[in-house]
Short mmCIF file of C-alpha atoms in Angstrom, two decimals:
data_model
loop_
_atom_site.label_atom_id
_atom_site.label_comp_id
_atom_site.label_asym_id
_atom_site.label_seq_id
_atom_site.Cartn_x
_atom_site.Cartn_y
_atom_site.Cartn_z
CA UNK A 1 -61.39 49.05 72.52
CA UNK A 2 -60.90 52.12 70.37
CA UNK A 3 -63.87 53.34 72.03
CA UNK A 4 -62.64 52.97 75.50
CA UNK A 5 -59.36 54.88 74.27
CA UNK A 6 -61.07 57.91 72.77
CA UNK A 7 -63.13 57.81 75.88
CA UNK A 8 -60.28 57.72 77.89
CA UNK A 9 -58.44 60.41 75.95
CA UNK A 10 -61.00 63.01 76.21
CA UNK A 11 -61.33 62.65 79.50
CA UNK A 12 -57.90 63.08 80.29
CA UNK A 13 -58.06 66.21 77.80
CA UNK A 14 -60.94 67.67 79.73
CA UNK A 15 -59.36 67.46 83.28
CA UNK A 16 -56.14 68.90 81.72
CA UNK A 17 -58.26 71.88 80.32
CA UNK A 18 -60.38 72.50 83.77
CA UNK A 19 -57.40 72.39 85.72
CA UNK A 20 -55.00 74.72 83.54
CA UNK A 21 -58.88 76.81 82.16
CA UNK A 22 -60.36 77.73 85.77
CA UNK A 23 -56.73 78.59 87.52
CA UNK A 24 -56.44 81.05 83.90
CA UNK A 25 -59.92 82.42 84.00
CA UNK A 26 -59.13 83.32 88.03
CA UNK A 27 -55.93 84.95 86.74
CA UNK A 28 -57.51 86.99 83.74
CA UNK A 29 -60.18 88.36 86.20
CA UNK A 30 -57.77 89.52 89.12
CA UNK A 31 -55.46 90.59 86.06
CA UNK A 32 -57.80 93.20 84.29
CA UNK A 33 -59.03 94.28 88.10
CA UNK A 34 -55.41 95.30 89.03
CA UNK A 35 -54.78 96.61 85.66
CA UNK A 36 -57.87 99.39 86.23
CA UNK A 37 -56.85 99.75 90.03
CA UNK A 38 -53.59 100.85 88.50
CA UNK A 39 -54.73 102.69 86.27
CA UNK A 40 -57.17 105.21 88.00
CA UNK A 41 -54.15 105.39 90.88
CA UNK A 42 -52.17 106.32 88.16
CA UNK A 43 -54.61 109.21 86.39
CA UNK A 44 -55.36 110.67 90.10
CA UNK A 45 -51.38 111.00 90.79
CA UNK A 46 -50.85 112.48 87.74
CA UNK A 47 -54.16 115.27 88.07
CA UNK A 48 -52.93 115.80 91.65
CA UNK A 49 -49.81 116.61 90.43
CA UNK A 50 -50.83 118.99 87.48
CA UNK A 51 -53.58 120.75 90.01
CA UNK A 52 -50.52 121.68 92.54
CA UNK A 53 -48.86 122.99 89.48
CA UNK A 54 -51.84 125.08 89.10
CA UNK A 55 -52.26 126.24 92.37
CA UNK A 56 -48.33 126.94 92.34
CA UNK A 57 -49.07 129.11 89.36
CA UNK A 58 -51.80 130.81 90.77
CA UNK A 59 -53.43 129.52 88.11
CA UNK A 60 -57.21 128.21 88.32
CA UNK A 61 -58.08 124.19 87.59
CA UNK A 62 -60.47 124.04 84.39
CA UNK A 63 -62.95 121.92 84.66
CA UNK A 64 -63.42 121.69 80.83
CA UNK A 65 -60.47 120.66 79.84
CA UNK A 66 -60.36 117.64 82.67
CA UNK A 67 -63.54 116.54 81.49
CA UNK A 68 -61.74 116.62 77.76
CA UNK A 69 -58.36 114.85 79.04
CA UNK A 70 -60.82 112.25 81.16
CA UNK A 71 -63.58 111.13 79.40
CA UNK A 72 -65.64 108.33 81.22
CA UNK A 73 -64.54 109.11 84.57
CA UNK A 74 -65.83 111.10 87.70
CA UNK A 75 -63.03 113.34 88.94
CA UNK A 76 -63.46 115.36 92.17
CA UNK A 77 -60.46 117.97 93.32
CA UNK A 78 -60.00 119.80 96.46
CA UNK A 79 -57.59 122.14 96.79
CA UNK A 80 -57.26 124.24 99.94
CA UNK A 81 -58.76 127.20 100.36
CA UNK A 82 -61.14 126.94 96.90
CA UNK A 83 -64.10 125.46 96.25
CA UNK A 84 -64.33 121.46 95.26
CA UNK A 85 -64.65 120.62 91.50
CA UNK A 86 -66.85 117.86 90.53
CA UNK A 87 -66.15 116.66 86.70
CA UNK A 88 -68.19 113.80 84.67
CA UNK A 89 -71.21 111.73 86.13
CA UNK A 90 -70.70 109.76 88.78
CA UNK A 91 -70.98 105.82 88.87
CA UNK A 92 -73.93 103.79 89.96
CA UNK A 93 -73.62 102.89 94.06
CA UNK A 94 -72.23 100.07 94.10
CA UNK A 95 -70.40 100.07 90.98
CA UNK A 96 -67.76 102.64 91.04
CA UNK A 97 -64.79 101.73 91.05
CA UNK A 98 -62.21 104.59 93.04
CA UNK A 99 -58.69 105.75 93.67
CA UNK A 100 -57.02 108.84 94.95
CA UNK A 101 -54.07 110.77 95.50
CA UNK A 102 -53.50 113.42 98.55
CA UNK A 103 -50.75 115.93 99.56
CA UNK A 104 -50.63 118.70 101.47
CA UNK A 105 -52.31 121.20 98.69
CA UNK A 106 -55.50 118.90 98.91
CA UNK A 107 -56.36 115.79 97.00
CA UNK A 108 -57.83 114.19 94.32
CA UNK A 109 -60.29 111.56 93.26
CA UNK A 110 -61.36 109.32 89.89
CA UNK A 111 -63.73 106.92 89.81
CA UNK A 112 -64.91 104.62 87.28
CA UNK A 113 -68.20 102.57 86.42
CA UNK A 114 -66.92 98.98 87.20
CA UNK A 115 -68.80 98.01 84.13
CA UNK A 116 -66.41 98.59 81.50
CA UNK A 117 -63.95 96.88 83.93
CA UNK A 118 -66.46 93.66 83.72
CA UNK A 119 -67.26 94.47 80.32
CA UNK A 120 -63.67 93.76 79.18
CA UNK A 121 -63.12 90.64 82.10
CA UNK A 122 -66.34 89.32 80.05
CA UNK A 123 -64.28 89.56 76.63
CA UNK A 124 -61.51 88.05 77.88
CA UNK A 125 -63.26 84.89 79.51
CA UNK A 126 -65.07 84.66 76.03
CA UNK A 127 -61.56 84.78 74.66
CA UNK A 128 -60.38 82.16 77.21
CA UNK A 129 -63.25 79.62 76.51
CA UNK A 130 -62.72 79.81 73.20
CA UNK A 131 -59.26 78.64 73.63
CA UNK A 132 -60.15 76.15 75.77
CA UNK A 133 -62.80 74.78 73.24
CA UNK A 134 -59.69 74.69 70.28
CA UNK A 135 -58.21 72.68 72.61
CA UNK A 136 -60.67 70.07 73.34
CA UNK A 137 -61.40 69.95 69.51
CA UNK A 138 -57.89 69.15 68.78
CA UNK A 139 -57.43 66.67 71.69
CA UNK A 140 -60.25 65.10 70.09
CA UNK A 141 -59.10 65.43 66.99
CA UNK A 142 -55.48 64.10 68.07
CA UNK A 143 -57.56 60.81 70.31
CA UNK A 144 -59.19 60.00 67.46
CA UNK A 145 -56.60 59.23 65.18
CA UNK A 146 -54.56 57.82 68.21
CA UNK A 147 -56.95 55.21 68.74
CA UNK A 148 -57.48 54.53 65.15
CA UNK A 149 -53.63 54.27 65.40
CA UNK A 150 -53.68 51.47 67.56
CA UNK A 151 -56.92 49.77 67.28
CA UNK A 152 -56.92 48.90 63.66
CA UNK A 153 -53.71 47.32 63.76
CA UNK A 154 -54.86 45.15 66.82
CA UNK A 155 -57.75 44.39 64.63
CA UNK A 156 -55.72 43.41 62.05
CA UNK A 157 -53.49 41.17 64.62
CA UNK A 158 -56.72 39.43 65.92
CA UNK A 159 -58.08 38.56 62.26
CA UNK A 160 -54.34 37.24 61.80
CA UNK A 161 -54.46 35.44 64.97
CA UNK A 162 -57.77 33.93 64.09
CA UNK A 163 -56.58 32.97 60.82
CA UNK A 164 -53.40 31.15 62.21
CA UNK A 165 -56.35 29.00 64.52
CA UNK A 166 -58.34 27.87 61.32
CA UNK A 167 -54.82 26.45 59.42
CA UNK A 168 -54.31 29.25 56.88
CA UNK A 169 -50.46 29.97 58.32
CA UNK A 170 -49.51 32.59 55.61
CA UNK A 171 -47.25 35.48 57.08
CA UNK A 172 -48.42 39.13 57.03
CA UNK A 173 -45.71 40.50 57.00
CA UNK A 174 -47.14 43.61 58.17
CA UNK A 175 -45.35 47.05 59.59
CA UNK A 176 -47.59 49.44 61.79
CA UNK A 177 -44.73 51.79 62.94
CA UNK A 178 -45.07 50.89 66.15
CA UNK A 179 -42.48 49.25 68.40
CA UNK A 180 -44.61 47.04 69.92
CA UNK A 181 -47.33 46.35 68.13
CA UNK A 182 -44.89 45.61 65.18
CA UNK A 183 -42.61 42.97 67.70
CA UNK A 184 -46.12 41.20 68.24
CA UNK A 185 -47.00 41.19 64.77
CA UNK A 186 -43.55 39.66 64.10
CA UNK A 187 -43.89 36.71 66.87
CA UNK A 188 -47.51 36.17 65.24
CA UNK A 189 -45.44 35.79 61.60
CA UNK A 190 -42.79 33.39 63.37
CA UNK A 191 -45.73 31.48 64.75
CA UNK A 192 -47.16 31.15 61.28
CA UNK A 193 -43.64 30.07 59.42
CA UNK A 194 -43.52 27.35 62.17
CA UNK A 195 -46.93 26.09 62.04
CA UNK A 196 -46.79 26.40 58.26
CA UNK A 197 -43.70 24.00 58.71
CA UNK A 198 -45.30 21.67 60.85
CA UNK A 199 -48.38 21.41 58.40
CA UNK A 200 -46.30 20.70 55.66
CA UNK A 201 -44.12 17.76 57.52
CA UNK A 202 -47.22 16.80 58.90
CA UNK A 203 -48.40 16.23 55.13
CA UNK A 204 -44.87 15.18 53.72
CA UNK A 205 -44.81 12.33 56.74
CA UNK A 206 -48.67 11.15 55.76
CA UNK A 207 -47.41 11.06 52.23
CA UNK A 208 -44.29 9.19 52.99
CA UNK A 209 -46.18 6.70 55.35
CA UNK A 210 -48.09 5.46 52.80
CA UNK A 211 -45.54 5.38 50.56
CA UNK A 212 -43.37 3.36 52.23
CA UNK A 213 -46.22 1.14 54.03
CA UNK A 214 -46.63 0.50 50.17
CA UNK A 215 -43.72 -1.24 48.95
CA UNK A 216 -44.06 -4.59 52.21
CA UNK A 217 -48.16 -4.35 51.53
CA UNK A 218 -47.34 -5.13 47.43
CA UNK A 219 -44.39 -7.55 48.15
CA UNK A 220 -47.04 -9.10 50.87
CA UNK A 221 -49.74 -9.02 48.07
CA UNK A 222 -47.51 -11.06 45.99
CA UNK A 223 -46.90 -14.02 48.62
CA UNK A 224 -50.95 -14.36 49.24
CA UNK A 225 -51.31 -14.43 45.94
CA UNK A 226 -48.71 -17.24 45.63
CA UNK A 227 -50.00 -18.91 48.30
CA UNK A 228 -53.90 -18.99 47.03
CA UNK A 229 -51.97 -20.31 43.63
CA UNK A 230 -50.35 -22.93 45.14
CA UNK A 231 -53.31 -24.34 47.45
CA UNK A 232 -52.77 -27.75 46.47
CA UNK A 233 -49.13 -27.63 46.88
CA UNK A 234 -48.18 -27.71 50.97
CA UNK A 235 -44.65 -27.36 50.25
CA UNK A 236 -45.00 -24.13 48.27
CA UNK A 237 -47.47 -22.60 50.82
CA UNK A 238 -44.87 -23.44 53.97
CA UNK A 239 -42.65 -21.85 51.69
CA UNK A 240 -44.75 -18.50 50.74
CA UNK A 241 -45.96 -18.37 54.13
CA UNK A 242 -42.55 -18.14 55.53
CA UNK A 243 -42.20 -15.25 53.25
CA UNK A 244 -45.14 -13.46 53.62
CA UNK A 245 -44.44 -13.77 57.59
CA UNK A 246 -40.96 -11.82 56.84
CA UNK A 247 -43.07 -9.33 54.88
CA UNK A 248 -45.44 -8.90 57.99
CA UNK A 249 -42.26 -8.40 60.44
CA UNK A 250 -40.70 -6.00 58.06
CA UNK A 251 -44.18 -4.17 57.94
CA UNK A 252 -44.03 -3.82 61.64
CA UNK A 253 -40.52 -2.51 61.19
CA UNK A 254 -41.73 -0.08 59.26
CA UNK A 255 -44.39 1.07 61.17
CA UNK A 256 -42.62 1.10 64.07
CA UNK A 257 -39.61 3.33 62.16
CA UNK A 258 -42.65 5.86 61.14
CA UNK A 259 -43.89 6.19 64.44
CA UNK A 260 -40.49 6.65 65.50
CA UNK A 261 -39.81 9.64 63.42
CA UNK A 262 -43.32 11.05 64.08
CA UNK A 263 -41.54 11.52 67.70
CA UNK A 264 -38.48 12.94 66.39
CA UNK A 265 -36.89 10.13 68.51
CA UNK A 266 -35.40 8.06 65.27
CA UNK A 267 -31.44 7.76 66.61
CA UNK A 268 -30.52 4.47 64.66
CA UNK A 269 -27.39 2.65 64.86
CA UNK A 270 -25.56 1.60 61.93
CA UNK A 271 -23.38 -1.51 61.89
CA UNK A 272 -22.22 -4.58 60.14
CA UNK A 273 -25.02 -5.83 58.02
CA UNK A 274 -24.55 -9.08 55.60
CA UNK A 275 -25.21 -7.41 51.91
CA UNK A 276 -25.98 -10.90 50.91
CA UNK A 277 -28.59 -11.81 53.11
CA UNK A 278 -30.47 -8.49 52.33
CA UNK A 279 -29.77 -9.13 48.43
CA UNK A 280 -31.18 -12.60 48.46
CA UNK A 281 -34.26 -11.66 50.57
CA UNK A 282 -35.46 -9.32 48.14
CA UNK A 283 -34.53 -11.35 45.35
CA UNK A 284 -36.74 -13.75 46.71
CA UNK A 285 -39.71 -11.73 47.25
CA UNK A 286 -39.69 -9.99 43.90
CA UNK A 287 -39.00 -13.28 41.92
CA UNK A 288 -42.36 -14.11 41.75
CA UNK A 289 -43.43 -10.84 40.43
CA UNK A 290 -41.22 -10.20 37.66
CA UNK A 291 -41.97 -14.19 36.50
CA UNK A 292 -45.60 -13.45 36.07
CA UNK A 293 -44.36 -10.01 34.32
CA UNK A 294 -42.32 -12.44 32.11
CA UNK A 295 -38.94 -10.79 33.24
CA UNK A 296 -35.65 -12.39 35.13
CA UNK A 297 -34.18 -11.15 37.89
CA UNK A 298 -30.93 -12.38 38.92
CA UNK A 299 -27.99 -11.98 41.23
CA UNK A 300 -24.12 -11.43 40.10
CA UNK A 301 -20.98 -9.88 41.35
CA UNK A 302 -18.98 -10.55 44.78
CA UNK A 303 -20.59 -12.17 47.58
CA UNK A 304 -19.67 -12.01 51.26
CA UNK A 305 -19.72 -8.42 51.56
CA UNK A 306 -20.28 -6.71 54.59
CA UNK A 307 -21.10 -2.47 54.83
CA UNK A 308 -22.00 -0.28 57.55
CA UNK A 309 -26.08 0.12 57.52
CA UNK A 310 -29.53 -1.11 58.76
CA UNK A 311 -31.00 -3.97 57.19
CA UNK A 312 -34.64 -2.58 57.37
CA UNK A 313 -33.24 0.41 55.55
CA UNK A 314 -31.31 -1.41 52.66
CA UNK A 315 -34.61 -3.35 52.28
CA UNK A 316 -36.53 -0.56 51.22
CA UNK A 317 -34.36 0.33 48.93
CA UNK A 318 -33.42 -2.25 47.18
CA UNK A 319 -37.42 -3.03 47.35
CA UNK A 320 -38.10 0.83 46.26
CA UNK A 321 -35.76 0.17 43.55
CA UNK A 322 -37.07 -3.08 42.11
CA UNK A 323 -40.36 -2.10 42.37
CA UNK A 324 -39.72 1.28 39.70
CA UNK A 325 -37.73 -1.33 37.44
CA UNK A 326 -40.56 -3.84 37.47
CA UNK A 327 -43.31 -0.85 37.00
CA UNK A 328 -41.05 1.28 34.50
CA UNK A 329 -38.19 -1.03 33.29
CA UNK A 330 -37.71 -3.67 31.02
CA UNK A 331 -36.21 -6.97 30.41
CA UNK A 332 -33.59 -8.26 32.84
CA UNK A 333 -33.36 -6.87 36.37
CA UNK A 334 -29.90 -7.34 37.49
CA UNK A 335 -27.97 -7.04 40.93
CA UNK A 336 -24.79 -6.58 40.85
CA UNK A 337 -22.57 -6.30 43.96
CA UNK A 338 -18.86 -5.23 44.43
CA UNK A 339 -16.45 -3.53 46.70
CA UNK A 340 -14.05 -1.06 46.27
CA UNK A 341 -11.65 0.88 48.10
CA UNK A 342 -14.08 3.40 49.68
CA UNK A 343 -17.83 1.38 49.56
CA UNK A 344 -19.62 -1.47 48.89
CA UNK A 345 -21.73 -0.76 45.95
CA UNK A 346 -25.08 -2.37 45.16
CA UNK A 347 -25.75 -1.71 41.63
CA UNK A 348 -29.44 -2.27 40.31
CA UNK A 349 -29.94 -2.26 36.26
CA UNK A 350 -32.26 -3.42 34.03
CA UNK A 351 -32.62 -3.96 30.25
CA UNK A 352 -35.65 -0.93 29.36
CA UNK A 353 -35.24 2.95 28.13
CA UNK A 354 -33.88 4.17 30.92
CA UNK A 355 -34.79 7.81 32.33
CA UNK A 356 -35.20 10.54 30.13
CA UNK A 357 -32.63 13.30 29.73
CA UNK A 358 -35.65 15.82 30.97
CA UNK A 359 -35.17 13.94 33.97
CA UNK A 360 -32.17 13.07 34.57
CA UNK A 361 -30.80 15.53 37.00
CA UNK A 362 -33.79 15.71 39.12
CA UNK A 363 -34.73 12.24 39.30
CA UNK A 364 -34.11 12.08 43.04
CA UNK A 365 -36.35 15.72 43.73
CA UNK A 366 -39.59 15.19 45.45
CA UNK A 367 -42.48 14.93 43.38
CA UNK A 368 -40.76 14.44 40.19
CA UNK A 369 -41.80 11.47 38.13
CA UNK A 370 -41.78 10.17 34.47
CA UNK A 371 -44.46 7.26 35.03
CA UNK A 372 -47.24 9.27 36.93
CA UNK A 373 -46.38 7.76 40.30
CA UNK A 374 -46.23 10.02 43.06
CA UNK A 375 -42.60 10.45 42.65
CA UNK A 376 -41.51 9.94 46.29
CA UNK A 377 -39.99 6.55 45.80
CA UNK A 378 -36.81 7.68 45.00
CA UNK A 379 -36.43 10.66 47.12
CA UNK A 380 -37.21 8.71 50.21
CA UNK A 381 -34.78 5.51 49.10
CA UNK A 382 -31.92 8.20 48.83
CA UNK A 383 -33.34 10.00 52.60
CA UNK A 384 -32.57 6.26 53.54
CA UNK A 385 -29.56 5.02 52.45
CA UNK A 386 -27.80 8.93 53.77
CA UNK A 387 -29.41 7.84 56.88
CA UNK A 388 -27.38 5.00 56.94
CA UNK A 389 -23.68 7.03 55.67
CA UNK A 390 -24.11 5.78 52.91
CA UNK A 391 -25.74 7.54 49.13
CA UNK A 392 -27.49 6.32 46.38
CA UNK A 393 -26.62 7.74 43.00
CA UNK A 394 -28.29 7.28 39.39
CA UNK A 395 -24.89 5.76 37.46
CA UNK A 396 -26.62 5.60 33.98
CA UNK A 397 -29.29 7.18 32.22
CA UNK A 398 -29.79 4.13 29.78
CA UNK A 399 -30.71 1.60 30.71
CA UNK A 400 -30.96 2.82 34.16
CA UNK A 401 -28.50 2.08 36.64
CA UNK A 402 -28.75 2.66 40.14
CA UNK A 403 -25.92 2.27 42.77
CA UNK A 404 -25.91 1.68 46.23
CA UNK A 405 -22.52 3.02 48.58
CA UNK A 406 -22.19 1.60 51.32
CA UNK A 407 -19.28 2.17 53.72
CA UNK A 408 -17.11 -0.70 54.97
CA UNK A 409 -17.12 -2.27 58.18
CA UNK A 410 -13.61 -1.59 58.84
CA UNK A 411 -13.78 2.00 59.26
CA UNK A 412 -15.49 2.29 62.26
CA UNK A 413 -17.08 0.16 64.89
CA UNK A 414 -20.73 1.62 65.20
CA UNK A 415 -21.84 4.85 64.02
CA UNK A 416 -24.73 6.57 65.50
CA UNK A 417 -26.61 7.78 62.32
CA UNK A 418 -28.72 11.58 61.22
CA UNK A 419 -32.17 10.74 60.72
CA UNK A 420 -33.58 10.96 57.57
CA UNK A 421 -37.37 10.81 56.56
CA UNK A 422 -38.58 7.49 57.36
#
């Protein structure tokens, strides 16, 4: 490309120089021709005019002296009635160059050898190529950084460009000083701040997938586990079957709700959920766990309660939440559910440390975690209950004590929701 525009260039700097050079060289030529003409019309009318002064006189023309006042030139003078005087050498045939005044006294001629008129038409065409030469070096000069100008910045946006197609979606940031150049560097850097934000919720969504596919895989672990336990025992398998069938539905829920959000097409409905139901079901697929962990888990506060939510999404939590107690608590994992004015609250505590004061204010942040985990438990229960109008808030450092707010049914009927991560 930059070759094509220096090529370009030049050529346009050439046919500007031919057409304004030739037209110039043409004008210098008849120019310096006139000037002479002139000239030698203007030396004979002024000898014509000095020999009638003679003659006037009665004075005699001296040849000497017009040879002196008229070097280089061949002057001839006839006056009536005396002979003609012949002064200097004349020109070459064919290369004298000849004007002439007349009155009634006689006349007079000069001529000049055309080659000092050529001579000097020479110089000044020598003069006028020059100039013409200047002026192709410095439209060469000029193309040359012009198309440096703008090919190395669209050398720059193609490497950009190319770098955008193999993933690396950093912003230049980049300023070239020209308009448009500079607008398409600027769509390239909104390209890459949008692809860089799809990588990263591309990433964030693989992370929370498995995440949350997680938390039903352990609490299915736990029933296949009870049910290889309790082989000989039909009753308890029916039973642990049942349970690890829920698990498999709520899987499927789960998946579905990720797939869902993959689309951007997540527009859940809250309503009336029973907090009970959800409360027990958990309860009962946790149990197990925190037995063989040596650990009770139990149940207290109001029952019959009724909030605004999704039941899938208040299982995950309350699952998200019993699953950090059982892996970072200790002692007795309790459930505690009330209402007040405003919410029904679903408080989780257990007996252990609690969360350090380090971490304490950023316990819901992504990434953040006192136990190694990954640290997106947490961030994605709270995503989840908002989701649902509700919030989830850490109530107590230690032990640690997490509550649930929930709204009440009797606010509204139904309440389309803003989707959260899934």
């Amino acid at each position: 490309m930059r070759r094509r525009l220096l090529s370009s260039m030049l050529l346009v700097a050439v046919i500007a120089v031919v057409l304004l050079g030739v037209p110039l060289g043409m004008l210098v030529v008849r120019s310096i021709n006139d000037e002479a003409v002139q000239l030698l019309r203007a030396e004979a009318t002024r000898l014509l005019a000095g020999v009638e002064y003679s003659v006037g006189q009665g004075q005699k023309v001296d040849p000497h002296q017009l040879a002196k006042n008229y070097p280089d030139r061949y002057i001839q003078v006839y006056v009536r009635g005396n002979q003609p005087i012949a002064v200097g050498s004349p020109p070459p045939p064919g290369r004298e160059l000849t004007q002439e005044a007349r009155s009634e006294a006689g006349y007079v001629r000069v001529a000049q050898d055309s080659a000092q008129v050529e001579q000097d038409i020479r110089a000044r065409l020598v003069l006028t190529v020059a100039l013409a030469v200047i002026a192709l070096g410095v439209a060469v000069s000029l193309a040359t950084v012009t198309s440096r100008r703008l090919s190395l910045p669209l050398q720059d946006l193609t490497k950009i460009a190319e770098r955008l197609g193999s993933g690396d979606a950093r912003p230049s940031r980049h300023s070239y000083g020209i308009p448009e150049v500079d607008l398409v560097a600027e769509v390239l850097d909104r390209s890459a701040l949008r692809i860089s934000d799809l990588l990263a919720r591309e990433r964030e969504f693989a992370t929370d997938a498995s995440h949350q596919l997680r938390t039903p895989l352990t609490g299915l672990t736990m029933r296949l586990e009870e049910i290889v336990a309790a082989a000989d025992q039909p009753k308890t398998v029916r039973e642990e079957g049942e349970a690890a069938i829920i698990q498999v539905e709520r899987l499927t829920a789960v998946i579905d709700e990720l797939l869902a959000a993959a689309r951007r097409q997540r527009h859940a409905q809250t309503g009336p959920i029973k907090v009970d139901d959800v409360v027990d079901q958990q309860i009962t697929e946790w149990e197990p766990a925190f037995r063989r962990a040596q650990r009770g888990l139990i149940r207290r506060g109001d029952r019959g309660l009724c909030a605004l939510g999704t039941a899938g999404g208040l299982s995950q939590v309350l699952s998200t939440l019993m699953e950090n107690s059982l892996e970072h608590g200790a002692g007795v994992l309790t459930v505690y559910t009330t209402s007040t004015d405003r919410s029904v609250v679903i408080e989780v505590a257990d007996e252990g440390p609690g969360i350090p004061e380090s971490l304490g204010h950023k316990v819901f942040e992504r990434n953040v975690s006192g136990g190694g985990s990954t640290g997106l438990g947490l961030t994605l229960a709270r995503a989840l209950v908002a989701a649902d109008g509700g919030r989830l808030e850490l109530v107590k450092r230690r032990p640690a004590t997490f509550a649930i707010f929930l709204r009440h049914v009797r606010e509204h009927g139904r309440h389309r929701v803003v989707s959260g991560p899934a």
